[in-house]
Coordinates of C-alpha atoms in Angstrom, one line a residue:
Chain A
M159 CA -0.2 -0.2 0.4
S160 CA 1.5 3.1 -0.8
A161 CA 1.5 6.1 1.6
C162 CA -0.8 8.9 0.5
N163 CA 0.4 12.4 1.0
P164 CA -1.7 14.7 -0.1
P165 CA 0.2 18.4 -1.0
R166 CA 0.6 20.9 2.0
E167 CA -0.3 24.3 0.9
F168 CA 1.0 25.9 4.1
G169 CA 5.1 24.8 5.7
P170 CA 6.8 26.2 8.3
E171 CA 9.6 29.2 7.5
D172 CA 12.5 29.0 6.1
D173 CA 14.7 30.9 8.5
L174 CA 17.4 31.4 6.4
A175 CA 15.6 33.0 3.7
P176 CA 16.2 36.6 2.8
N177 CA 13.8 39.1 3.7
A178 CA 11.3 39.2 0.6
P179 CA 9.6 43.1 0.4
K180 CA 6.9 43.9 2.6
F181 CA 4.5 45.2 -0.7
G182 CA 5.0 43.5 -4.3
E183 CA 3.8 46.7 -5.9
A184 CA 3.5 50.5 -4.7
W185 CA 0.1 50.6 -5.4
H186 CA -0.7 47.8 -3.0
A187 CA 1.1 49.7 0.1
Q188 CA -0.9 52.6 -1.2
V189 CA -4.5 51.3 -1.0
L190 CA -3.8 50.0 2.3
A191 CA -2.5 53.5 3.7
M192 CA -5.0 55.0 2.5
A193 CA -7.7 52.7 4.2
D194 CA -5.4 52.5 7.6
T195 CA -5.7 56.3 7.3
L196 CA -9.6 56.9 6.5
V197 CA -10.1 54.4 9.3
T198 CA -7.7 55.7 11.7
T199 CA -9.0 59.3 11.0
G200 CA -12.7 58.2 11.3
Q201 CA -13.8 58.6 7.3
I202 CA -14.6 55.4 7.4
S203 CA -15.4 52.7 9.8
A204 CA -13.5 49.8 10.5
S205 CA -16.2 47.5 10.3
D206 CA -17.5 48.5 7.2
W207 CA -13.9 48.9 5.8
A208 CA -14.1 44.6 7.0
E209 CA -17.5 44.1 5.0
T210 CA -17.0 45.6 2.0
L211 CA -13.1 44.0 1.8
G212 CA -14.7 40.1 2.6
A213 CA -17.4 41.2 0.4
E214 CA -15.2 41.7 -2.4
R215 CA -13.1 38.3 -1.4
R216 CA -15.7 36.1 -1.6
V217 CA -16.5 37.4 -5.3
D218 CA -13.1 36.4 -6.2
E219 CA -13.5 32.9 -4.2
I220 CA -17.0 32.3 -6.4
N221 CA -15.0 33.4 -8.9
N222 CA -12.3 31.0 -8.7
A223 CA -9.3 33.8 -9.2
P224 CA -5.9 33.1 -7.8
D225 CA -5.4 33.0 -4.4
T226 CA -2.5 35.2 -4.4
E227 CA -1.6 38.7 -3.0
E228 CA -2.2 40.6 -6.8
T229 CA -5.9 39.3 -5.9
Y230 CA -6.1 40.2 -2.3
Y231 CA -4.9 44.0 -3.2
A232 CA -7.2 44.3 -6.1
A233 CA -10.2 43.2 -4.2
A234 CA -8.6 45.6 -1.5
L235 CA -8.5 48.3 -4.7
R236 CA -12.1 47.7 -5.3
A237 CA -13.4 47.6 -1.9
L238 CA -12.1 50.9 -1.2
E239 CA -13.6 52.4 -4.6
R240 CA -17.0 50.9 -3.7
L241 CA -17.1 52.3 0.4
L242 CA -16.1 55.8 -0.7
D243 CA -18.6 55.8 -3.4
I244 CA -21.1 54.3 -0.8
T245 CA -20.2 57.0 1.5
A246 CA -20.2 59.9 -1.1
I247 CA -16.7 60.8 -0.4
V248 CA -15.2 60.1 -3.7
P249 CA -18.2 59.0 -5.9
K250 CA -17.6 56.9 -8.9
P251 CA -17.9 59.2 -11.6
D252 CA -14.9 61.1 -9.6
L253 CA -13.1 58.5 -9.5
N254 CA -13.3 57.3 -13.0
D255 CA -12.8 61.3 -14.4
R256 CA -9.8 61.7 -12.6
R257 CA -8.4 58.1 -13.5
D258 CA -9.0 59.4 -17.5
T259 CA -7.4 62.7 -16.4
W260 CA -4.4 61.1 -15.2
A261 CA -4.4 58.8 -18.3
R262 CA -3.7 61.7 -20.5
A263 CA -1.4 63.1 -18.8
Y264 CA 0.9 60.3 -18.6
L265 CA 0.3 60.3 -22.2
A266 CA 0.6 63.8 -22.8
T267 CA 3.8 63.9 -20.6
P268 CA 7.5 63.1 -22.3
H269 CA 9.8 60.4 -21.1
G270 CA 11.4 61.4 -17.7
Q271 CA 9.5 64.1 -17.1
P272 CA 7.5 64.5 -13.8
V273 CA 3.7 64.0 -14.9
E274 CA 1.6 66.8 -13.5
L275 CA -2.2 66.2 -13.4
T276 CA -2.8 69.7 -15.6
A277 CA -1.3 67.9 -18.4
G278 CA -4.4 65.4 -18.5
K279 CA -6.8 68.2 -17.9
S280 CA -8.6 69.1 -21.6
Chain B
M44 CA -6.2 41.1 -47.7
T45 CA -2.9 43.2 -48.6
S46 CA 0.1 43.0 -47.2
G47 CA -0.1 47.0 -46.9
T48 CA -3.1 46.5 -44.7
S49 CA -1.2 44.1 -42.8
F50 CA 1.6 46.2 -42.4
D51 CA -0.4 49.6 -40.8
R52 CA -2.3 47.1 -38.4
D53 CA 1.3 46.7 -36.9
K54 CA 2.4 49.7 -37.4
L55 CA -0.9 51.2 -35.8
A56 CA -0.2 47.9 -33.1
K57 CA 3.0 49.7 -32.3
I58 CA 2.5 52.9 -32.0
H59 CA -0.4 51.7 -29.8
D60 CA 1.8 49.7 -27.2
H61 CA 4.3 52.9 -27.4
L62 CA 2.1 55.4 -26.4
H63 CA 0.4 52.7 -23.8
S64 CA 3.4 52.1 -22.3
H65 CA 3.9 55.5 -20.6
L66 CA 1.1 54.2 -18.7
P67 CA 1.4 52.8 -15.1
P68 CA -0.7 49.4 -15.3
E69 CA -4.5 49.8 -14.1
P70 CA -4.6 49.6 -10.9
A71 CA -1.6 52.0 -10.0
L72 CA -3.8 54.5 -12.1
R73 CA -6.9 54.2 -9.9
V74 CA -5.0 54.4 -7.1
K75 CA -3.4 57.6 -8.1
A76 CA -6.8 59.0 -8.8
L77 CA -7.9 58.1 -5.6
E78 CA -5.3 59.6 -3.9
S79 CA -4.8 62.7 -5.9
L80 CA -9.1 63.4 -5.1
L81 CA -8.3 62.4 -1.2
V82 CA -5.7 64.7 -0.9
E83 CA -7.5 67.6 -3.3
R84 CA -10.2 67.1 -0.9
G85 CA -8.3 67.4 2.5
L86 CA -9.4 64.0 3.8
V87 CA -5.6 62.5 3.7
A88 CA -2.0 63.8 3.5
S89 CA 0.0 62.7 1.1
E90 CA 2.9 62.8 3.8
T91 CA 1.1 60.7 6.2
L92 CA 0.5 58.4 3.3
D93 CA 4.1 58.1 2.7
A94 CA 4.8 58.0 6.8
W95 CA 2.6 55.2 6.6
V96 CA 4.3 53.1 3.9
D97 CA 7.8 53.9 5.4
A98 CA 6.7 52.7 8.9
Y99 CA 5.0 49.3 7.7
S100 CA 7.8 48.7 4.8
E101 CA 10.8 49.8 7.4
D102 CA 9.7 49.7 11.0
I103 CA 6.3 48.1 12.2
G104 CA 6.9 44.5 12.3
P105 CA 6.4 41.5 14.4
K106 CA 9.4 42.7 16.7
R107 CA 7.2 45.2 18.4
G108 CA 4.8 41.3 19.6
A109 CA 7.8 39.8 20.5
Q110 CA 9.0 42.5 23.1
V111 CA 5.2 42.4 24.2
V112 CA 5.5 38.5 24.3
A113 CA 9.0 38.8 26.0
R114 CA 8.3 41.3 28.5
A115 CA 4.6 39.1 29.6
W116 CA 7.3 36.3 30.2
L117 CA 9.5 38.1 32.6
D118 CA 7.1 40.4 34.3
V119 CA 4.0 38.7 35.9
D120 CA 2.1 41.9 36.9
F121 CA 2.7 42.9 32.9
K122 CA 1.3 39.7 31.9
A123 CA -1.4 39.9 34.0
R124 CA -2.5 43.5 32.6
L125 CA -1.9 42.0 29.4
M126 CA -4.4 38.9 30.1
D127 CA -6.7 41.5 31.3
D128 CA -6.6 44.2 28.6
A129 CA -4.2 43.8 25.5
A130 CA -5.4 47.0 23.8
K131 CA -4.6 48.9 27.0
A132 CA -1.0 46.6 28.1
I133 CA 0.6 47.3 24.7
T134 CA -0.1 51.2 25.5
E135 CA 3.0 50.8 27.6
F136 CA 5.2 50.5 24.7
G137 CA 3.7 53.1 22.4
F138 CA 1.9 50.4 20.0
E139 CA -1.4 50.7 20.0
G140 CA -2.9 51.4 16.8
K141 CA -6.4 52.7 15.9
A142 CA -6.8 49.8 13.0
T143 CA -5.7 47.3 15.6
G144 CA -9.1 48.1 17.4
D145 CA -9.5 46.1 20.7
L146 CA -7.2 43.6 21.2
K147 CA -6.9 40.1 23.1
A148 CA -4.3 38.2 24.3
V149 CA -4.6 34.2 24.5
E150 CA -2.2 31.9 25.9
N151 CA -0.4 28.9 24.9
T152 CA -0.1 26.2 27.4
D153 CA 0.3 22.5 27.2
S154 CA -3.3 21.4 26.9
Q155 CA -4.3 24.2 24.7
H156 CA -2.9 25.6 21.2
N157 CA -4.5 29.0 20.0
V158 CA -4.4 30.1 16.2
V159 CA -6.1 33.2 15.0
V160 CA -7.3 33.6 11.4
C161 CA -10.0 36.4 9.9
T162 CA -12.5 34.3 8.0
L163 CA -14.1 37.4 6.7
C164 CA -11.0 39.5 5.1
S165 CA -7.5 40.0 6.7
C166 CA -8.6 41.8 10.1
Y167 CA -4.7 41.8 11.7
P168 CA -3.1 43.5 14.8
F169 CA -0.8 45.7 12.3
S170 CA -0.1 47.8 14.9
L171 CA 2.1 45.0 16.9
L172 CA 2.6 42.5 14.3
G173 CA 3.3 44.4 11.0
L174 CA 1.8 43.6 8.2
S175 CA -0.1 40.0 7.6
P176 CA 2.0 37.4 5.6
A177 CA 0.6 36.4 2.2
W178 CA -1.0 33.1 3.3
Y179 CA -3.0 34.8 6.4
K180 CA -4.9 36.7 3.6
A181 CA -5.1 33.6 1.7
S182 CA -8.8 31.9 0.7
A183 CA -7.4 28.2 1.7
Y184 CA -5.8 29.2 5.0
R185 CA -9.1 31.6 6.1
A186 CA -11.5 28.5 5.4
R187 CA -9.6 25.4 6.3
V188 CA -7.9 26.8 9.3
V189 CA -11.3 26.4 10.9
R190 CA -12.6 23.6 9.3
E191 CA -9.5 21.6 10.0
P192 CA -7.0 23.3 12.3
R193 CA -5.0 20.1 13.3
K194 CA -4.1 19.1 9.8
V195 CA -3.4 22.9 8.4
L196 CA -1.1 23.3 11.9
E197 CA 1.0 20.1 11.0
E198 CA 1.4 21.5 7.6
F199 CA 2.8 23.9 9.1
G200 CA 5.1 22.0 11.0
V201 CA 2.7 22.0 14.6
E202 CA 2.5 18.7 15.9
L203 CA 0.1 18.7 18.7
G204 CA -0.7 15.8 21.0
E205 CA -4.3 14.6 21.4
D206 CA -4.0 16.1 25.0
T207 CA -3.6 19.3 23.3
A208 CA -6.8 21.3 22.0
V209 CA -6.9 23.4 19.6
R210 CA -8.8 27.2 19.8
V211 CA -9.4 29.2 16.6
W212 CA -9.7 32.6 17.1
D213 CA -11.9 34.2 13.9
S214 CA -10.8 38.1 14.2
T215 CA -13.4 41.0 13.4
A216 CA -12.6 44.6 12.6
E217 CA -13.2 45.2 16.3
L218 CA -11.4 42.5 18.5
R219 CA -8.1 41.1 17.1
Y220 CA -6.0 38.6 19.0
L221 CA -2.3 37.8 19.8
V222 CA -1.3 34.4 20.8
V223 CA 1.2 34.3 23.7
P224 CA 3.6 31.4 23.1
Q225 CA 5.0 29.0 25.8
R226 CA 8.3 30.1 26.9
P227 CA 11.1 27.6 26.3
A228 CA 13.0 25.9 28.6
G229 CA 16.8 26.7 28.5
T230 CA 16.0 30.5 28.8
E231 CA 16.2 31.1 32.1
G232 CA 18.1 34.2 33.2
W233 CA 17.6 35.8 29.9
T234 CA 16.8 39.3 29.2
Q235 CA 14.0 40.9 27.3
E236 CA 15.5 41.5 24.5
Q237 CA 16.8 38.0 24.2
L238 CA 13.5 36.1 24.7
A239 CA 12.2 38.9 22.1
A240 CA 14.4 37.4 19.6
I241 CA 13.2 34.0 19.7
V242 CA 9.5 34.6 19.0
T243 CA 8.7 34.3 16.2
R244 CA 5.8 36.1 13.9
N245 CA 3.8 32.5 13.4
S246 CA 3.8 31.7 17.2
M247 CA 2.3 35.2 18.0
I248 CA -0.8 33.8 15.3
G249 CA -0.6 30.3 15.9
T250 CA 0.9 28.9 13.0
D251 CA 4.3 28.0 15.3
R252 CA 4.6 26.5 18.9
V253 CA 7.9 25.2 20.0
L254 CA 10.2 28.0 19.9
K255 CA 13.7 27.4 20.4
A256 CA 16.0 28.2 22.9
G257 CA 19.2 27.9 20.7
S258 CA 19.6 29.2 17.2

């Protein structure tokens, strides 16, 4: 009889492994920084943030999204956008307009020069 | 189809790629848009966000929790305060954080092992342990540690006897947990700094149990 060893999902950490960067992408850090700061200053409640983030995580789970940090931070961004829209702190149309303005600013700015929002204003 | 059309299409694709190569990835662009609106409306300051990122990238991490645990091992009065009201006790170190919320310390014993999860999302005592590890946020851990804690712990390398019960604590936005691991034998006479150095992050979440006195 052969031994049945199902693959492990978790494992003890390697004490000798080099320190990994805390954030994979700068925007990962910025999403958490914004959410934490808004909770700390009372603009959004900790429970609303947890509930909204939890709901977005469930969407990923239902859709069988990859169980990765990228998926987690994308859910965190969607949750923050949704919560700020619901609370009218940053309505979605405002955010979409600002996103488009930044996109135009990036495209209008030559490489190597600082990108200013005014460059995208039409 | 003529070759001229094909050439134009390739050329257009190259121009398109070139233009878009200047753009940050979509999530980064949306984050930039969100941040600029929040700053413009006076809801956050860019300096605050920069300081947060710097602090969590460099300074705030599990060494804070390890100091708390080491002090609890050495000072019975502090331990009593920690077990009674952990959120208040960590203010003695200046480690409190609004987003950490209320905090409860749960102590491992020979007969009980504690492990922490957030089944809803990823609630975690950030101001004490820093950023949560990737596996803590993963759906697999959040689902499985509740359903089959012994098996998950075994995968983490934690071997529990049958006479050791496992208690899973589910964090919320309002209440988070710190596991106080058992002090290993062979550490008599050690200073707080020496003791803190052997307390692992996972032992304070509960996915590590037996700490080693020697490295």
